Amino acid sequence: MTSFTMDANWLPFHPSPAKPSYIVPAGAVDAHCHVFGPGAQFPFARERKYTPCDASKDQLFALRDHLGFSRNVIVQATCHGADNRALVDALQASEGLARGVATVDNDITDEALAVLHEAGVRGVRFNFVKRLVDVLPFGDLQNIAERIAPMGWHIVIYFEADDLAEYYDFFTALPTPVVVDHMGRPDVGGRLEGGSFDLFMKLMAENENFWSKVSCPDRISKLGPPDYADVIPFARRVVEAFPERVLWGTDWPHPNMKSHMPDDGGLLEFIPNIARSEALQHKLLVDNPMCLYWPEESARS
Ligand code: 0GY
């Protein structure tokens, strides 16, 4: 049995999140969260750039219930590489209440993709954040996108705002729905309008197959908790411009957080600040994730 020790400069997830004062609508989906290991059962990948704390499916499901969410979308993180066993184990234990986004190798077989589909995977994630990967996955993404398009799956991409101009033409030629993690990590110290964030808004406006997670203010903010006030106008702009193509997730257990660890209960206060009506909140937390991850139950698809 391999044992792992969490990186010394990592913060573990909050041990006892507050009960949120913002009540999510019935049927709400936490559309970005992870499971890590446990490492003794599901070893972390050799090529990983960090060693996380264990964050099990049972802890994730307990958090789901505590925060009032009904379902989870569990996203494969780089610390597990393309070994999706921990993800699949969590999906299978969720009794249909979790769907997944996997990471796959370029040479994955059709049979293996079918097994992932059966477990509840509906997307493949490609990470373009340079500190998290050795090689930027352009070739793999092109190949996999063509293979998963007929399966009704989508692509999830994670990148830094400074790199968007370089990747723009490649991303916009993809044949599937494309979900961008955390608004492409905008520089919230920059201008809301008339600055670099306009390119992200153009990406969303001119490509109706693009969706955005308006999550992770804790990663993006320079002002910090509890309000992450500098992120609010950016996320609000995206929610109000593209209400049918936004998603939100806790990002539990908050990998790579070194400055502070959010209280997941308090983090939910961000939602009514960026989605200022019940109708917007319902789209963000229920209608949109259901359309993408549980289309067979969604009125919209
Ligand atoms: C996130 C953010 C991060 C990590 C990963 O796959 C990952 O390791 O996505 C990060 O370090 O910013 O969304 O989980």
PDB file of N, CA and C and ligand atoms in Angstrom, residues 10 32 34 36 50 75-80 125 127 129 131-132 158 160 181-182 185 213 216 219 251 254-257, ligand 1:
ATOM      1  N   TRP A  10       0.356  23.219   1.693  1.00  0.00           N
ATOM      2  CA  TRP A  10      -1.073  23.098   1.372  1.00  0.00           C
ATOM      3  C   TRP A  10      -1.927  23.314   2.606  1.00  0.00           C
ATOM      4  N   HIS A  32     -18.709  21.807  -9.732  1.00  0.00           N
ATOM      5  CA  HIS A  32     -17.245  21.685  -9.800  1.00  0.00           C
ATOM      6  C   HIS A  32     -16.720  21.298  -8.422  1.00  0.00           C
ATOM      7  N   HIS A  34     -14.167  17.890  -6.449  1.00  0.00           N
ATOM      8  CA  HIS A  34     -13.221  16.803  -6.717  1.00  0.00           C
ATOM      9  C   HIS A  34     -13.304  15.738  -5.630  1.00  0.00           C
ATOM     10  N   PHE A  36     -10.247  13.195  -3.925  1.00  0.00           N
ATOM     11  CA  PHE A  36      -8.812  12.888  -3.927  1.00  0.00           C
ATOM     12  C   PHE A  36      -8.612  11.602  -3.154  1.00  0.00           C
ATOM     13  N   TYR A  50       1.360  18.214  -7.425  1.00  0.00           N
ATOM     14  CA  TYR A  50       1.146  18.410  -5.989  1.00  0.00           C
ATOM     15  C   TYR A  50       0.608  17.116  -5.397  1.00  0.00           C
ATOM     16  N   VAL A  75     -15.069  16.494 -10.905  1.00  0.00           N
ATOM     17  CA  VAL A  75     -14.132  16.818 -11.984  1.00  0.00           C
ATOM     18  C   VAL A  75     -12.771  16.217 -11.656  1.00  0.00           C
ATOM     19  N   GLN A  76     -12.223  15.494 -12.612  1.00  0.00           N
ATOM     20  CA  GLN A  76     -10.895  14.898 -12.416  1.00  0.00           C
ATOM     21  C   GLN A  76      -9.849  15.989 -12.280  1.00  0.00           C
ATOM     22  N   ALA A  77      -9.036  15.911 -11.238  1.00  0.00           N
ATOM     23  CA  ALA A  77      -7.960  16.881 -11.032  1.00  0.00           C
ATOM     24  C   ALA A  77      -6.632  16.270 -11.460  1.00  0.00           C
ATOM     25  N   THR A  78      -5.657  17.123 -11.710  1.00  0.00           N
ATOM     26  CA  THR A  78      -4.378  16.662 -12.277  1.00  0.00           C
ATOM     27  C   THR A  78      -3.627  15.704 -11.361  1.00  0.00           C
ATOM     28  N   CYS A  79      -3.890  15.749 -10.065  1.00  0.00           N
ATOM     29  CA  CYS A  79      -3.145  14.864  -9.148  1.00  0.00           C
ATOM     30  C   CYS A  79      -3.476  13.392  -9.386  1.00  0.00           C
ATOM     31  N   HIS A  80      -4.598  13.105 -10.073  1.00  0.00           N
ATOM     32  CA  HIS A  80      -4.920  11.717 -10.417  1.00  0.00           C
ATOM     33  C   HIS A  80      -4.605  11.412 -11.881  1.00  0.00           C
ATOM     34  N   ARG A 125     -11.708  16.624 -19.397  1.00  0.00           N
ATOM     35  CA  ARG A 125     -11.049  17.876 -19.016  1.00  0.00           C
ATOM     36  C   ARG A 125      -9.615  17.928 -19.535  1.00  0.00           C
ATOM     37  N   ASN A 127      -6.201  20.430 -19.234  1.00  0.00           N
ATOM     38  CA  ASN A 127      -5.651  21.460 -18.377  1.00  0.00           C
ATOM     39  C   ASN A 127      -4.517  22.195 -19.101  1.00  0.00           C
ATOM     40  N   VAL A 129      -3.222  25.051 -17.679  1.00  0.00           N
ATOM     41  CA  VAL A 129      -2.549  25.877 -16.670  1.00  0.00           C
ATOM     42  C   VAL A 129      -1.135  25.313 -16.520  1.00  0.00           C
ATOM     43  N   ARG A 131       1.431  25.548 -14.646  1.00  0.00           N
ATOM     44  CA  ARG A 131       2.013  25.026 -13.413  1.00  0.00           C
ATOM     45  C   ARG A 131       1.458  23.633 -13.068  1.00  0.00           C
ATOM     46  N   LEU A 132       0.402  23.186 -13.775  1.00  0.00           N
ATOM     47  CA  LEU A 132      -0.241  21.922 -13.420  1.00  0.00           C
ATOM     48  C   LEU A 132       0.089  20.767 -14.362  1.00  0.00           C
ATOM     49  N   TYR A 158      -9.245  24.400 -18.759  1.00  0.00           N
ATOM     50  CA  TYR A 158      -8.780  25.260 -17.665  1.00  0.00           C
ATOM     51  C   TYR A 158      -7.528  25.956 -18.159  1.00  0.00           C
ATOM     52  N   GLU A 160      -5.196  30.070 -18.077  1.00  0.00           N
ATOM     53  CA  GLU A 160      -4.981  31.378 -17.460  1.00  0.00           C
ATOM     54  C   GLU A 160      -5.348  32.472 -18.465  1.00  0.00           C
ATOM     55  N   ASP A 181     -13.304  26.579 -17.097  1.00  0.00           N
ATOM     56  CA  ASP A 181     -13.217  26.624 -15.632  1.00  0.00           C
ATOM     57  C   ASP A 181     -12.930  28.044 -15.151  1.00  0.00           C
ATOM     58  N   HIS A 182     -13.706  28.481 -14.189  1.00  0.00           N
ATOM     59  CA  HIS A 182     -13.426  29.693 -13.403  1.00  0.00           C
ATOM     60  C   HIS A 182     -13.191  30.936 -14.257  1.00  0.00           C
ATOM     61  N   ARG A 185      -9.857  32.412 -15.306  1.00  0.00           N
ATOM     62  CA  ARG A 185      -9.007  33.058 -14.296  1.00  0.00           C
ATOM     63  C   ARG A 185      -8.688  34.523 -14.631  1.00  0.00           C
ATOM     64  N   LYS A 213     -17.807  28.332 -15.978  1.00  0.00           N
ATOM     65  CA  LYS A 213     -17.997  28.226 -14.527  1.00  0.00           C
ATOM     66  C   LYS A 213     -17.662  29.585 -13.913  1.00  0.00           C
ATOM     67  N   CYS A 216     -14.881  29.645  -7.956  1.00  0.00           N
ATOM     68  CA  CYS A 216     -13.517  29.868  -7.456  1.00  0.00           C
ATOM     69  C   CYS A 216     -13.137  31.327  -7.242  1.00  0.00           C
ATOM     70  N   ARG A 219      -9.828  31.588  -5.521  1.00  0.00           N
ATOM     71  CA  ARG A 219      -8.567  31.487  -6.267  1.00  0.00           C
ATOM     72  C   ARG A 219      -8.234  32.776  -6.985  1.00  0.00           C
ATOM     73  N   ASP A 251     -15.753  23.809  -5.720  1.00  0.00           N
ATOM     74  CA  ASP A 251     -14.323  23.477  -5.888  1.00  0.00           C
ATOM     75  C   ASP A 251     -13.766  22.698  -4.695  1.00  0.00           C
ATOM     76  N   HIS A 254     -10.778  22.216  -2.700  1.00  0.00           N
ATOM     77  CA  HIS A 254      -9.978  23.434  -2.920  1.00  0.00           C
ATOM     78  C   HIS A 254      -8.489  23.135  -3.071  1.00  0.00           C
ATOM     79  N   PRO A 255      -8.128  22.382  -4.140  1.00  0.00           N
ATOM     80  CA  PRO A 255      -6.722  22.042  -4.322  1.00  0.00           C
ATOM     81  C   PRO A 255      -5.842  23.277  -4.461  1.00  0.00           C
ATOM     82  N   ASN A 256      -4.627  23.146  -3.957  1.00  0.00           N
ATOM     83  CA  ASN A 256      -3.590  24.168  -4.165  1.00  0.00           C
ATOM     84  C   ASN A 256      -3.872  25.488  -3.483  1.00  0.00           C
ATOM     85  N   MET A 257      -4.756  25.520  -2.509  1.00  0.00           N
ATOM     86  CA  MET A 257      -4.984  26.784  -1.793  1.00  0.00           C
ATOM     87  C   MET A 257      -3.912  26.916  -0.714  1.00  0.00           C
TER      88      MET A 257
HETATM   89  C1  0GY B   1      -9.278  23.507  -9.718  1.00  0.00           C
HETATM   90  C2  0GY B   1      -8.053  24.297  -9.672  1.00  0.00           C
HETATM   91  C3  0GY B   1      -6.759  23.870  -9.578  1.00  0.00           C
HETATM   92  C4  0GY B   1      -6.307  22.534  -9.702  1.00  0.00           C
HETATM   93  C5  0GY B   1      -6.727  21.678 -10.640  1.00  0.00           C
HETATM   94  O1  0GY B   1      -6.687  19.678 -11.756  1.00  0.00           O
HETATM   95  C6  0GY B   1      -6.154  20.352 -10.891  1.00  0.00           C
HETATM   96  O2  0GY B   1      -5.168  19.981 -10.273  1.00  0.00           O
HETATM   97  O3  0GY B   1      -7.721  21.994 -11.426  1.00  0.00           O
HETATM   98  C7  0GY B   1      -5.724  24.901  -9.360  1.00  0.00           C
HETATM   99  O4  0GY B   1      -4.651  24.554  -8.861  1.00  0.00           O
HETATM  100  O5  0GY B   1      -5.967  26.085  -9.711  1.00  0.00           O
HETATM  101  O6  0GY B   1     -10.217  23.870 -10.404  1.00  0.00           O
HETATM  102  O7  0GY B   1      -9.368  22.476  -9.097  1.00  0.00           O
END
